[in-house]
Amino acid sequence: MDLLSQLQRQLADFTASLYREGFVDDQFTQLQKLQDESSPEFVVEVVSLFFEDCEKLVNNMAKALEQQVVDFKQVDSHVHQLKGSSSSIGAARIKNVCIAFKTFCEAQNREGCLRCLQQVNHEHAQLKTNLQTLFTLERQIVANGGSIPAMQ
Amino acid sequence: MEGDGGSKLENAMMEEYGDEPHVLAVDDNLIDRKLVERLLKNSSCKVTTAENGLRALEYLGLGDENKATLEDRVSKVNLIITDYCMPGMTGYELLKKIKESSILKEVPVVIMSSENIPTRINKCLEEGAQKFMLKPLKQSDVVELRCNLMKCRS
């Protein structure tokens, strides 16, 4: 197998595993479909924005949860934002944590919220690493004369 | 959307604005704004985004009635698509303001939401929203929207 074929095979396998393990869902596929010659960096741009936004929201949530008297409505509004963004880009695991997080906010359960916050951090880090790997493989394929295969 | 291909409004819009309708997209979430912008551009729409209802109204010329000039008498946009859940002014409140305006009430308004709540949907449709769309949006949703509202040509 030549290098290009190897890379393409690696990408296909790696991508399939991300879906299988629930890191991303169909909405991520939809996102990739939006990329074309007129916007070749679209997915990378949106994903970067998402991670930046995620960090900012997590910091805000952490601050709110540190207060003597926690404003759960505030926390909930941050979680709502994160749930929306993660859903929009197909970050399935983060979205699912947000769903649980919201119920803890509604129940005004600080411990539950803090646990969810930890989970969000964990999932954020994992997804970031995974997508960086994905994007690197894509770049290598293009550098070796290939084109990125259509997502299934 | 009611009205068939012979609708006067649709034909008027097509004549005046050609094949590139101008859409105002309102959403407080940055990622969603980026996404809806790309979806609309991929469907050959010119896009302006606003991050909240107030900014949207300012752009539409409804910010301050006293300042409205002659130019503001005609709507700059062919379609407004707005998120429902926004801090300050909700998409529903924005919809009401648009429908109350003599200049803008004919402009179709589409409401988006991540939550599928029938009472919410009905409330918006009753207030005059053209369509309610569930987030996250896909390309096929926007293609369908464009065809429905702008009378897709081939």
mmCIF file of C-alpha atoms in Angstrom:
data_model
loop_
_atom_site.group_PDB
_atom_site.id
_atom_site.type_symbol
_atom_site.label_atom_id
_atom_site.label_comp_id
_atom_site.label_asym_id
_atom_site.label_seq_id
_atom_site.Cartn_x
_atom_site.Cartn_y
_atom_site.Cartn_z
ATOM 1 C CA MET A 1 0.000 0.000 0.000
ATOM 2 C CA ASP A 2 1.453 3.383 -0.903
ATOM 3 C CA LEU A 3 1.618 6.185 1.655
ATOM 4 C CA LEU A 4 -1.493 7.959 0.408
ATOM 5 C CA SER A 5 -3.619 4.817 0.581
ATOM 6 C CA GLN A 6 -2.278 4.076 4.034
ATOM 7 C CA LEU A 7 -3.183 7.555 5.243
ATOM 8 C CA GLN A 8 -6.641 7.335 3.745
ATOM 9 C CA ARG A 9 -7.173 3.997 5.406
ATOM 10 C CA GLN A 10 -5.991 5.413 8.732
ATOM 11 C CA LEU A 11 -8.362 8.360 8.403
ATOM 12 C CA ALA A 12 -11.320 6.148 7.556
ATOM 13 C CA ASP A 13 -10.644 3.852 10.502
ATOM 14 C CA PHE A 14 -10.008 6.685 12.917
ATOM 15 C CA THR A 15 -13.119 8.546 11.839
ATOM 16 C CA ALA A 16 -15.244 5.423 12.158
ATOM 17 C CA SER A 17 -13.999 4.937 15.702
ATOM 18 C CA LEU A 18 -14.926 8.502 16.673
ATOM 19 C CA TYR A 19 -18.485 7.859 15.584
ATOM 20 C CA ARG A 20 -18.600 4.408 17.117
ATOM 21 C CA GLU A 21 -17.397 5.677 20.477
ATOM 22 C CA GLY A 22 -19.873 8.526 20.426
ATOM 23 C CA PHE A 23 -17.390 11.376 20.345
ATOM 24 C CA VAL A 24 -19.163 12.818 17.322
ATOM 25 C CA ASP A 25 -22.547 12.236 15.741
ATOM 26 C CA ASP A 26 -24.276 12.861 12.431
ATOM 27 C CA GLN A 27 -24.232 16.617 12.929
ATOM 28 C CA PHE A 28 -20.437 16.483 12.603
ATOM 29 C CA THR A 29 -20.931 14.849 9.213
ATOM 30 C CA GLN A 30 -23.299 17.675 8.314
ATOM 31 C CA LEU A 31 -20.627 20.166 9.297
ATOM 32 C CA GLN A 32 -18.072 18.518 7.030
ATOM 33 C CA LYS A 33 -20.520 18.652 4.139
ATOM 34 C CA LEU A 34 -20.616 22.433 4.480
ATOM 35 C CA GLN A 35 -16.939 22.727 3.643
ATOM 36 C CA ASP A 36 -16.050 23.320 0.001
ATOM 37 C CA GLU A 37 -13.546 25.174 -2.175
ATOM 38 C CA SER A 38 -15.028 28.515 -1.214
ATOM 39 C CA SER A 39 -14.583 27.712 2.482
ATOM 40 C CA PRO A 40 -11.827 25.075 2.710
ATOM 41 C CA GLU A 41 -11.057 25.705 6.389
ATOM 42 C CA PHE A 42 -14.625 25.887 7.591
ATOM 43 C CA VAL A 43 -14.627 22.832 9.836
ATOM 44 C CA VAL A 44 -11.310 23.703 11.490
ATOM 45 C CA GLU A 45 -12.503 27.283 12.065
ATOM 46 C CA VAL A 46 -15.810 26.312 13.602
ATOM 47 C CA VAL A 47 -14.245 23.619 15.759
ATOM 48 C CA SER A 48 -11.616 26.103 17.043
ATOM 49 C CA LEU A 49 -14.331 28.613 17.860
ATOM 50 C CA PHE A 50 -16.211 25.898 19.671
ATOM 51 C CA PHE A 51 -13.254 24.943 21.866
ATOM 52 C CA GLU A 52 -12.565 28.584 22.710
ATOM 53 C CA ASP A 53 -16.208 29.131 23.555
ATOM 54 C CA CYS A 54 -16.285 25.936 25.604
ATOM 55 C CA GLU A 55 -13.304 27.057 27.689
ATOM 56 C CA LYS A 56 -14.868 30.429 28.332
ATOM 57 C CA LEU A 57 -18.188 28.896 29.369
ATOM 58 C CA VAL A 58 -16.482 26.350 31.633
ATOM 59 C CA ASN A 59 -14.587 29.154 33.395
ATOM 60 C CA ASN A 60 -17.819 31.047 33.906
ATOM 61 C CA MET A 61 -19.546 27.955 35.257
ATOM 62 C CA ALA A 62 -16.653 27.248 37.628
ATOM 63 C CA LYS A 63 -16.740 30.806 38.973
ATOM 64 C CA ALA A 64 -20.491 30.676 39.465
ATOM 65 C CA LEU A 65 -20.252 27.344 41.293
ATOM 66 C CA GLU A 66 -17.550 28.677 43.612
ATOM 67 C CA GLN A 67 -19.814 31.370 45.041
ATOM 68 C CA GLN A 68 -21.141 31.148 48.594
ATOM 69 C CA VAL A 69 -24.629 31.305 47.192
ATOM 70 C CA VAL A 70 -24.718 29.691 43.779
ATOM 71 C CA ASP A 71 -26.830 31.345 41.112
ATOM 72 C CA PHE A 72 -28.029 28.166 39.417
ATOM 73 C CA LYS A 73 -29.906 30.139 36.779
ATOM 74 C CA GLN A 74 -26.601 31.640 35.696
ATOM 75 C CA VAL A 75 -24.919 28.248 35.576
ATOM 76 C CA ASP A 76 -27.875 26.865 33.658
ATOM 77 C CA SER A 77 -27.667 29.604 31.057
ATOM 78 C CA HIS A 78 -24.004 28.793 30.439
ATOM 79 C CA VAL A 79 -24.814 25.093 30.182
ATOM 80 C CA HIS A 80 -27.617 25.925 27.752
ATOM 81 C CA GLN A 81 -25.128 27.758 25.543
ATOM 82 C CA LEU A 82 -22.689 24.879 25.629
ATOM 83 C CA LYS A 83 -25.403 22.349 24.944
ATOM 84 C CA GLY A 84 -26.434 24.359 21.897
ATOM 85 C CA SER A 85 -22.943 24.723 20.481
ATOM 86 C CA SER A 86 -21.950 21.132 21.102
ATOM 87 C CA SER A 87 -25.153 19.938 19.477
ATOM 88 C CA SER A 88 -24.560 22.199 16.486
ATOM 89 C CA ILE A 89 -21.124 20.813 15.738
ATOM 90 C CA GLY A 90 -21.919 17.207 16.586
ATOM 91 C CA ALA A 91 -19.873 16.976 19.784
ATOM 92 C CA ALA A 92 -22.151 14.246 21.100
ATOM 93 C CA ARG A 93 -20.469 13.372 24.396
ATOM 94 C CA ILE A 94 -20.214 16.983 25.504
ATOM 95 C CA LYS A 95 -23.841 17.525 24.552
ATOM 96 C CA ASN A 96 -24.886 14.521 26.628
ATOM 97 C CA VAL A 97 -23.001 15.752 29.674
ATOM 98 C CA CYS A 98 -24.787 19.094 29.258
ATOM 99 C CA ILE A 99 -28.157 17.366 29.325
ATOM 100 C CA ALA A 100 -27.317 15.799 32.702
ATOM 101 C CA PHE A 101 -25.754 19.069 33.843
ATOM 102 C CA LYS A 102 -28.995 20.921 33.186
ATOM 103 C CA THR A 103 -31.003 18.599 35.415
ATOM 104 C CA PHE A 104 -28.522 19.193 38.259
ATOM 105 C CA CYS A 105 -28.884 22.952 37.747
ATOM 106 C CA GLU A 106 -32.645 22.655 37.901
ATOM 107 C CA ALA A 107 -32.338 20.571 41.069
ATOM 108 C CA GLN A 108 -29.898 23.164 42.445
ATOM 109 C CA ASN A 109 -27.467 20.361 43.185
ATOM 110 C CA ARG A 110 -23.989 21.848 43.513
ATOM 111 C CA GLU A 111 -22.168 18.522 43.847
ATOM 112 C CA GLY A 112 -23.870 17.139 40.783
ATOM 113 C CA CYS A 113 -22.991 20.289 38.864
ATOM 114 C CA LEU A 114 -19.363 20.117 39.888
ATOM 115 C CA ARG A 115 -19.166 16.486 38.753
ATOM 116 C CA CYS A 116 -20.641 17.435 35.383
ATOM 117 C CA LEU A 117 -18.195 20.297 35.072
ATOM 118 C CA GLN A 118 -15.340 17.840 35.563
ATOM 119 C CA GLN A 119 -16.825 15.589 32.928
ATOM 120 C CA VAL A 120 -17.128 18.479 30.487
ATOM 121 C CA ASN A 121 -13.460 19.278 30.995
ATOM 122 C CA HIS A 122 -12.525 15.675 30.421
ATOM 123 C CA GLU A 123 -14.611 15.334 27.268
ATOM 124 C CA HIS A 124 -13.390 18.670 25.957
ATOM 125 C CA ALA A 125 -9.759 17.551 26.271
ATOM 126 C CA GLN A 126 -10.423 14.189 24.646
ATOM 127 C CA LEU A 127 -12.367 15.643 21.749
ATOM 128 C CA LYS A 128 -9.728 18.278 21.154
ATOM 129 C CA THR A 129 -7.016 15.632 20.907
ATOM 130 C CA ASN A 130 -9.142 13.440 18.676
ATOM 131 C CA LEU A 131 -10.060 16.203 16.261
ATOM 132 C CA GLN A 132 -6.470 17.410 16.121
ATOM 133 C CA THR A 133 -5.494 13.898 15.054
ATOM 134 C CA LEU A 134 -8.273 13.911 12.468
ATOM 135 C CA PHE A 135 -7.262 17.265 11.027
ATOM 136 C CA THR A 136 -3.594 16.260 10.933
ATOM 137 C CA LEU A 137 -4.425 13.119 8.973
ATOM 138 C CA GLU A 138 -6.530 15.175 6.567
ATOM 139 C CA ARG A 139 -3.702 17.637 6.025
ATOM 140 C CA GLN A 140 -1.234 14.796 5.401
ATOM 141 C CA ILE A 141 -3.562 13.288 2.839
ATOM 142 C CA VAL A 142 -3.921 16.570 0.992
ATOM 143 C CA ALA A 143 -0.144 17.128 1.193
ATOM 144 C CA ASN A 144 0.355 13.729 -0.417
ATOM 145 C CA GLY A 145 -1.851 14.581 -3.334
ATOM 146 C CA GLY A 146 -5.056 13.078 -2.038
ATOM 147 C CA SER A 147 -8.414 14.623 -1.343
ATOM 148 C CA ILE A 148 -10.473 14.150 1.791
ATOM 149 C CA PRO A 149 -12.937 11.298 1.300
ATOM 150 C CA ALA A 150 -16.596 12.120 1.738
ATOM 151 C CA MET A 151 -17.862 11.241 5.218
ATOM 152 C CA GLN A 152 -20.445 8.512 5.301
ATOM 153 C CA MET B 1 -46.003 28.695 3.621
ATOM 154 C CA GLU B 2 -49.261 29.381 1.879
ATOM 155 C CA GLY B 3 -49.371 30.640 -1.643
ATOM 156 C CA ASP B 4 -48.330 28.880 -4.787
ATOM 157 C CA GLY B 5 -45.916 29.850 -7.488
ATOM 158 C CA GLY B 6 -48.178 32.642 -8.652
ATOM 159 C CA SER B 7 -48.048 34.532 -5.346
ATOM 160 C CA LYS B 8 -47.654 38.251 -5.929
ATOM 161 C CA LEU B 9 -45.357 38.682 -2.954
ATOM 162 C CA GLU B 10 -42.912 35.980 -4.061
ATOM 163 C CA ASN B 11 -42.787 37.305 -7.620
ATOM 164 C CA ALA B 12 -42.218 40.828 -6.394
ATOM 165 C CA MET B 13 -39.364 39.650 -4.216
ATOM 166 C CA MET B 14 -37.803 37.645 -7.031
ATOM 167 C CA GLU B 15 -37.991 40.598 -9.415
ATOM 168 C CA GLU B 16 -36.535 43.066 -7.002
ATOM 169 C CA TYR B 17 -33.904 40.929 -5.371
ATOM 170 C CA GLY B 18 -33.031 38.441 -8.055
ATOM 171 C CA ASP B 19 -31.533 35.126 -7.168
ATOM 172 C CA GLU B 20 -29.602 36.213 -4.099
ATOM 173 C CA PRO B 21 -32.072 36.890 -1.332
ATOM 174 C CA HIS B 22 -30.786 38.864 1.616
ATOM 175 C CA VAL B 23 -31.287 37.090 4.898
ATOM 176 C CA LEU B 24 -30.885 38.493 8.397
ATOM 177 C CA ALA B 25 -29.890 35.731 10.826
ATOM 178 C CA VAL B 26 -30.262 36.421 14.542
ATOM 179 C CA ASP B 27 -28.712 34.174 17.204
ATOM 180 C CA ASP B 28 -26.876 34.879 20.449
ATOM 181 C CA ASN B 29 -24.678 31.794 20.011
ATOM 182 C CA LEU B 30 -21.528 32.466 17.971
ATOM 183 C CA ILE B 31 -21.167 28.930 16.648
ATOM 184 C CA ASP B 32 -24.790 28.824 15.564
ATOM 185 C CA ARG B 33 -24.385 32.160 13.806
ATOM 186 C CA LYS B 34 -21.396 30.837 11.884
ATOM 187 C CA LEU B 35 -23.267 27.717 10.959
ATOM 188 C CA VAL B 36 -26.455 29.381 9.775
ATOM 189 C CA GLU B 37 -24.393 31.876 7.794
ATOM 190 C CA ARG B 38 -22.580 29.088 5.956
ATOM 191 C CA LEU B 39 -25.798 27.158 5.374
ATOM 192 C CA LEU B 40 -27.426 30.245 3.863
ATOM 193 C CA LYS B 41 -24.391 31.203 1.772
ATOM 194 C CA ASN B 42 -24.287 27.664 0.405
ATOM 195 C CA SER B 43 -27.848 28.299 -0.756
ATOM 196 C CA SER B 44 -26.820 31.487 -2.572
ATOM 197 C CA CYS B 45 -28.129 33.916 -0.006
ATOM 198 C CA LYS B 46 -26.554 37.166 1.031
ATOM 199 C CA VAL B 47 -26.301 37.048 4.827
ATOM 200 C CA THR B 48 -26.200 39.593 7.611
ATOM 201 C CA THR B 49 -25.972 38.300 11.177
ATOM 202 C CA ALA B 50 -27.029 39.902 14.448
ATOM 203 C CA GLU B 51 -26.297 38.651 17.943
ATOM 204 C CA ASN B 52 -29.510 39.781 19.571
ATOM 205 C CA GLY B 53 -32.971 41.208 18.947
ATOM 206 C CA LEU B 54 -32.003 44.802 19.616
ATOM 207 C CA ARG B 55 -29.165 44.760 17.101
ATOM 208 C CA ALA B 56 -31.489 43.083 14.609
ATOM 209 C CA LEU B 57 -34.109 45.817 15.036
ATOM 210 C CA GLU B 58 -31.455 48.505 14.703
ATOM 211 C CA TYR B 59 -30.255 46.960 11.474
ATOM 212 C CA LEU B 60 -33.813 46.758 10.169
ATOM 213 C CA GLY B 61 -34.339 50.423 10.884
ATOM 214 C CA LEU B 62 -36.755 49.890 13.763
ATOM 215 C CA GLY B 63 -34.299 50.922 16.457
ATOM 216 C CA ASP B 64 -35.653 54.411 16.847
ATOM 217 C CA GLU B 65 -38.846 55.280 14.991
ATOM 218 C CA ASN B 66 -38.074 58.980 15.046
ATOM 219 C CA LYS B 67 -34.818 58.465 13.181
ATOM 220 C CA ALA B 68 -36.371 56.431 10.368
ATOM 221 C CA THR B 69 -35.425 57.943 7.041
ATOM 222 C CA LEU B 70 -37.029 57.566 3.658
ATOM 223 C CA GLU B 71 -34.599 54.738 2.856
ATOM 224 C CA ASP B 72 -35.824 52.815 5.865
ATOM 225 C CA ARG B 73 -39.304 52.734 4.406
ATOM 226 C CA VAL B 74 -38.358 49.667 2.374
ATOM 227 C CA SER B 75 -37.156 46.461 3.941
ATOM 228 C CA LYS B 76 -33.505 45.659 3.303
ATOM 229 C CA VAL B 77 -34.060 41.957 3.831
ATOM 230 C CA ASN B 78 -36.108 39.224 2.209
ATOM 231 C CA LEU B 79 -36.129 36.862 5.156
ATOM 232 C CA ILE B 80 -35.407 36.949 8.862
ATOM 233 C CA ILE B 81 -34.353 33.799 10.644
ATOM 234 C CA THR B 82 -34.045 33.982 14.388
ATOM 235 C CA ASP B 83 -33.288 31.781 17.361
ATOM 236 C CA TYR B 84 -36.082 31.561 19.929
ATOM 237 C CA CYS B 85 -34.071 31.440 23.159
ATOM 238 C CA MET B 86 -32.078 34.624 23.443
ATOM 239 C CA PRO B 87 -31.334 36.729 26.509
ATOM 240 C CA GLY B 88 -33.076 40.112 26.620
ATOM 241 C CA MET B 89 -35.450 39.916 23.686
ATOM 242 C CA THR B 90 -36.567 36.420 22.685
ATOM 243 C CA GLY B 91 -37.124 35.412 19.087
ATOM 244 C CA TYR B 92 -40.852 35.508 19.779
ATOM 245 C CA GLU B 93 -40.649 39.112 20.995
ATOM 246 C CA LEU B 94 -38.593 40.022 17.965
ATOM 247 C CA LEU B 95 -41.195 38.371 15.733
ATOM 248 C CA LYS B 96 -43.934 40.461 17.347
ATOM 249 C CA LYS B 97 -42.027 43.709 16.824
ATOM 250 C CA ILE B 98 -41.481 42.838 13.172
ATOM 251 C CA LYS B 99 -45.130 41.997 12.608
ATOM 252 C CA GLU B 100 -46.163 45.260 14.273
ATOM 253 C CA SER B 101 -44.099 47.257 11.808
ATOM 254 C CA SER B 102 -45.780 48.577 8.703
ATOM 255 C CA ILE B 103 -42.483 48.371 6.820
ATOM 256 C CA LEU B 104 -41.507 44.898 7.857
ATOM 257 C CA LYS B 105 -44.641 42.895 8.497
ATOM 258 C CA GLU B 106 -44.539 41.290 5.037
ATOM 259 C CA VAL B 107 -41.037 39.932 5.560
ATOM 260 C CA PRO B 108 -41.203 36.210 6.334
ATOM 261 C CA VAL B 109 -39.802 35.285 9.738
ATOM 262 C CA VAL B 110 -38.506 31.831 10.587
ATOM 263 C CA ILE B 111 -37.983 30.772 14.194
ATOM 264 C CA MET B 112 -35.303 28.230 15.179
ATOM 265 C CA SER B 113 -35.052 26.366 18.443
ATOM 266 C CA SER B 114 -33.171 23.441 19.903
ATOM 267 C CA GLU B 115 -36.310 22.491 21.834
ATOM 268 C CA ASN B 116 -39.348 20.859 20.279
ATOM 269 C CA ILE B 117 -42.132 22.366 22.376
ATOM 270 C CA PRO B 118 -45.545 22.328 20.633
ATOM 271 C CA THR B 119 -46.974 25.265 22.621
ATOM 272 C CA ARG B 120 -43.915 27.315 21.719
ATOM 273 C CA ILE B 121 -44.203 26.372 18.061
ATOM 274 C CA ASN B 122 -47.915 27.183 17.916
ATOM 275 C CA LYS B 123 -47.417 30.488 19.672
ATOM 276 C CA CYS B 124 -44.876 31.533 17.041
ATOM 277 C CA LEU B 125 -46.935 30.361 14.102
ATOM 278 C CA GLU B 126 -49.997 32.161 15.478
ATOM 279 C CA GLU B 127 -47.989 35.343 15.769
ATOM 280 C CA GLY B 128 -47.174 35.072 12.064
ATOM 281 C CA ALA B 129 -43.925 33.105 11.858
ATOM 282 C CA GLN B 130 -43.638 31.464 8.466
ATOM 283 C CA LYS B 131 -41.938 28.363 9.728
ATOM 284 C CA PHE B 132 -40.438 26.797 12.804
ATOM 285 C CA MET B 133 -37.179 24.896 12.445
ATOM 286 C CA LEU B 134 -35.512 22.549 14.892
ATOM 287 C CA LYS B 135 -31.813 22.986 15.597
ATOM 288 C CA PRO B 136 -29.249 21.918 14.711
ATOM 289 C CA LEU B 137 -29.980 22.937 11.150
ATOM 290 C CA LYS B 138 -28.806 20.862 8.223
ATOM 291 C CA GLN B 139 -28.133 21.896 4.655
ATOM 292 C CA SER B 140 -31.285 20.085 3.500
ATOM 293 C CA ASP B 141 -33.396 22.194 5.911
ATOM 294 C CA VAL B 142 -32.074 25.409 4.434
ATOM 295 C CA VAL B 143 -32.423 24.235 0.843
ATOM 296 C CA GLU B 144 -36.047 23.369 1.539
ATOM 297 C CA LEU B 145 -36.567 26.716 3.244
ATOM 298 C CA ARG B 146 -35.117 28.653 0.357
ATOM 299 C CA CYS B 147 -37.278 26.782 -2.123
ATOM 300 C CA ASN B 148 -40.431 27.269 -0.075
ATOM 301 C CA LEU B 149 -39.998 30.913 0.600
ATOM 302 C CA MET B 150 -38.163 32.188 -2.406
ATOM 303 C CA LYS B 151 -39.725 30.096 -5.122
ATOM 304 C CA CYS B 152 -36.701 28.138 -6.155
ATOM 305 C CA ARG B 153 -35.777 28.381 -9.842
ATOM 306 C CA SER B 154 -34.744 24.989 -11.278
#
